[in-house]
Amino acid sequence: FPSHDIRGSYKHLLVTWSELYNDSHGGHGWGVRLNNDSASNYAMAGIRFNFSSPTKQAQAENYTAESMFYGDYVMAPIGNASNSQWNKTANGFFMIYDYANTSYKKVVNWGAYNWNNSDSGINAPVMINGIYNSNPAITRLDFIRSSSQTLNGGIIRLYGVS
């Protein structure tokens, strides 16, 4: 899902996905890069809710990285679900606010319902806020993954929001 040639005629960008699953989880979920920038220009903080039995917990995370949670199998925008059962797929949204503005850094957030195959199968909803440390307009959005992952089922949509 590289999305090239994003136009500046909207105020915000919204990406949604539903009922996605990987052919293999590869140990992590799918991260996001903006403008194909792989430098350490992303800072994120968020909460993961772990609904496994018998322990239920909330876990806070804070990262500075070269992508939005690539390498984290649960906090990633698209989790590592490798199960096609409807309640064990990856579902969520990713929002980029005022993406065409060139005067300040870009604020992003996402929420996702991921199934974590790495921890004996748990529901893992996440809520994340982040900032992209770059002022140019967003013209490209890439979901990045390990070489062993391919998404199956479901759909990804990109919306311009006025």
Tab-separated table of C-alpha atoms in Angstrom:
chain	number	residue	atom	x	y	z
A	1	PHE	CA	0.000	0.000	0.000
A	2	PRO	CA	2.216	2.802	-1.066
A	3	SER	CA	-0.021	5.797	-1.671
A	4	HIS	CA	1.755	8.207	-3.985
A	5	ASP	CA	0.717	11.604	-5.295
A	6	ILE	CA	-1.498	12.586	-2.373
A	7	ARG	CA	-3.049	15.909	-3.311
A	8	GLY	CA	-3.494	18.875	-0.981
A	9	SER	CA	-7.154	19.599	-1.663
A	10	TYR	CA	-8.369	18.271	1.709
A	11	LYS	CA	-7.673	19.300	5.291
A	12	HIS	CA	-6.896	15.882	6.801
A	13	LEU	CA	-6.195	12.333	5.616
A	14	LEU	CA	-7.951	9.294	7.040
A	15	VAL	CA	-6.914	5.719	6.311
A	16	THR	CA	-9.213	2.904	7.428
A	17	TRP	CA	-8.797	-0.861	7.275
A	18	SER	CA	-10.983	-3.762	8.226
A	19	GLU	CA	-10.774	-7.543	8.418
A	20	LEU	CA	-7.107	-7.728	7.375
A	21	TYR	CA	-4.847	-10.595	8.288
A	22	ASN	CA	-1.277	-11.606	7.448
A	23	ASP	CA	-0.271	-14.859	5.839
A	24	SER	CA	2.334	-15.024	8.624
A	25	HIS	CA	2.746	-12.601	11.483
A	26	GLY	CA	6.515	-12.327	11.067
A	27	GLY	CA	6.882	-11.238	14.697
A	28	HIS	CA	5.467	-7.749	14.219
A	29	GLY	CA	2.761	-5.626	12.701
A	30	TRP	CA	2.759	-3.195	9.806
A	31	GLY	CA	4.212	0.237	10.538
A	32	VAL	CA	3.727	3.541	8.697
A	33	ARG	CA	6.204	5.881	7.027
A	34	LEU	CA	5.344	9.365	5.836
A	35	ASN	CA	6.998	10.814	2.714
A	36	ASN	CA	9.164	7.651	2.600
A	37	ASP	CA	11.174	9.061	5.526
A	38	SER	CA	13.135	6.333	7.317
A	39	ALA	CA	15.025	8.697	9.671
A	40	SER	CA	14.184	8.797	13.388
A	41	ASN	CA	11.578	11.532	12.919
A	42	TYR	CA	8.606	9.848	14.565
A	43	ALA	CA	7.617	10.094	18.214
A	44	MET	CA	4.601	8.200	19.525
A	45	ALA	CA	2.933	7.373	22.788
A	46	GLY	CA	-0.080	5.230	23.382
A	47	ILE	CA	-1.953	2.618	25.305
A	48	ARG	CA	-2.458	-1.042	24.548
A	49	PHE	CA	-5.258	-2.873	26.298
A	50	ASN	CA	-4.536	-6.535	26.893
A	51	PHE	CA	-7.671	-8.604	27.348
A	52	SER	CA	-6.025	-11.991	27.724
A	53	SER	CA	-7.192	-14.268	30.453
A	54	PRO	CA	-6.624	-14.394	33.384
A	55	THR	CA	-4.831	-11.006	33.427
A	56	LYS	CA	-6.365	-7.864	31.982
A	57	GLN	CA	-4.097	-4.840	31.801
A	58	ALA	CA	-3.327	-1.531	30.121
A	59	GLN	CA	0.238	-1.008	28.952
A	60	ALA	CA	1.680	2.410	28.064
A	61	GLU	CA	4.322	2.691	25.354
A	62	ASN	CA	6.516	5.588	24.233
A	63	TYR	CA	8.763	5.436	21.179
A	64	THR	CA	10.989	7.524	18.977
A	65	ALA	CA	11.711	5.578	15.827
A	66	GLU	CA	12.245	5.496	12.090
A	67	SER	CA	8.611	4.571	11.459
A	68	MET	CA	5.280	4.471	13.238
A	69	PHE	CA	5.593	1.332	15.361
A	70	TYR	CA	7.110	-0.916	12.730
A	71	GLY	CA	8.549	-3.868	14.603
A	72	ASP	CA	5.965	-3.818	17.394
A	73	TYR	CA	3.556	-6.662	16.825
A	74	VAL	CA	0.666	-5.180	18.809
A	75	MET	CA	1.016	-1.383	18.878
A	76	ALA	CA	1.459	-1.161	15.107
A	77	PRO	CA	-1.348	0.400	13.121
A	78	ILE	CA	-2.004	-2.944	11.434
A	79	GLY	CA	-1.307	-5.738	13.907
A	80	ASN	CA	0.137	-9.167	13.313
A	81	ALA	CA	-3.163	-11.052	13.017
A	82	SER	CA	-2.745	-14.215	10.952
A	83	ASN	CA	-6.248	-15.506	11.498
A	84	SER	CA	-9.143	-14.845	9.122
A	85	GLN	CA	-11.838	-15.272	11.782
A	86	TRP	CA	-13.790	-11.963	11.880
A	87	ASN	CA	-12.952	-11.099	15.507
A	88	LYS	CA	-9.255	-11.979	15.104
A	89	THR	CA	-8.422	-9.661	12.207
A	90	ALA	CA	-6.821	-6.208	12.190
A	91	ASN	CA	-9.251	-3.273	12.056
A	92	GLY	CA	-8.656	0.429	12.598
A	93	PHE	CA	-7.935	3.950	11.393
A	94	PHE	CA	-4.950	6.262	10.933
A	95	MET	CA	-5.455	10.048	10.826
A	96	ILE	CA	-3.004	12.716	9.644
A	97	TYR	CA	-4.095	16.218	10.634
A	98	ASP	CA	-3.553	19.231	8.350
A	99	TYR	CA	-1.280	17.144	6.137
A	100	ALA	CA	-0.739	19.796	3.428
A	101	ASN	CA	0.377	22.563	5.801
A	102	THR	CA	4.111	23.313	5.570
A	103	SER	CA	4.397	25.587	8.631
A	104	TYR	CA	4.554	22.977	11.381
A	105	LYS	CA	5.068	19.326	12.285
A	106	LYS	CA	2.367	16.755	11.491
A	107	VAL	CA	0.179	15.268	14.224
A	108	VAL	CA	-1.148	11.742	13.746
A	109	ASN	CA	-3.234	9.302	15.718
A	110	TRP	CA	-4.651	5.874	15.248
A	111	GLY	CA	-6.834	3.369	16.906
A	112	ALA	CA	-6.857	-0.295	16.105
A	113	TYR	CA	-8.322	-3.579	17.187
A	114	ASN	CA	-5.582	-6.133	16.682
A	115	TRP	CA	-5.325	-9.797	17.449
A	116	ASN	CA	-1.929	-10.672	18.866
A	117	ASN	CA	-0.863	-14.157	17.812
A	118	SER	CA	2.482	-13.829	19.599
A	119	ASP	CA	1.019	-13.894	23.111
A	120	SER	CA	-1.089	-17.053	22.794
A	121	GLY	CA	-3.866	-15.078	21.159
A	122	ILE	CA	-5.221	-11.950	22.819
A	123	ASN	CA	-7.433	-9.072	21.798
A	124	ALA	CA	-5.255	-5.987	21.800
A	125	PRO	CA	-7.016	-2.662	21.131
A	126	VAL	CA	-4.616	0.295	20.915
A	127	MET	CA	-4.915	4.100	20.986
A	128	ILE	CA	-1.863	6.035	19.794
A	129	ASN	CA	-0.903	9.700	19.357
A	130	GLY	CA	2.196	10.792	17.525
A	131	ILE	CA	4.098	13.564	15.826
A	132	TYR	CA	6.137	13.544	12.635
A	133	ASN	CA	9.164	15.826	13.006
A	134	SER	CA	9.031	17.357	9.550
A	135	ASN	CA	7.265	20.394	8.075
A	136	PRO	CA	6.789	19.521	4.371
A	137	ALA	CA	3.324	18.497	3.202
A	138	ILE	CA	2.584	14.767	3.324
A	139	THR	CA	2.638	13.476	-0.237
A	140	ARG	CA	3.267	9.809	0.441
A	141	LEU	CA	2.053	7.237	2.963
A	142	ASP	CA	3.586	3.743	3.122
A	143	PHE	CA	2.697	0.759	5.270
A	144	ILE	CA	5.908	-1.156	5.876
A	145	ARG	CA	6.265	-4.804	6.848
A	146	SER	CA	8.666	-7.694	7.069
A	147	SER	CA	9.503	-9.477	3.829
A	148	SER	CA	7.532	-12.523	5.008
A	149	GLN	CA	4.188	-10.694	5.376
A	150	THR	CA	1.388	-10.284	2.865
A	151	LEU	CA	-2.025	-8.933	3.777
A	152	ASN	CA	-5.054	-11.033	2.971
A	153	GLY	CA	-8.782	-10.362	3.088
A	154	GLY	CA	-10.273	-7.049	4.120
A	155	ILE	CA	-9.847	-3.641	2.614
A	156	ILE	CA	-7.773	-0.472	3.079
A	157	ARG	CA	-9.291	2.893	2.150
A	158	LEU	CA	-7.799	6.395	1.958
A	159	TYR	CA	-10.140	9.371	2.478
A	160	GLY	CA	-9.589	13.087	2.179
A	161	VAL	CA	-11.475	14.935	4.911
A	162	SER	CA	-12.552	18.563	4.446
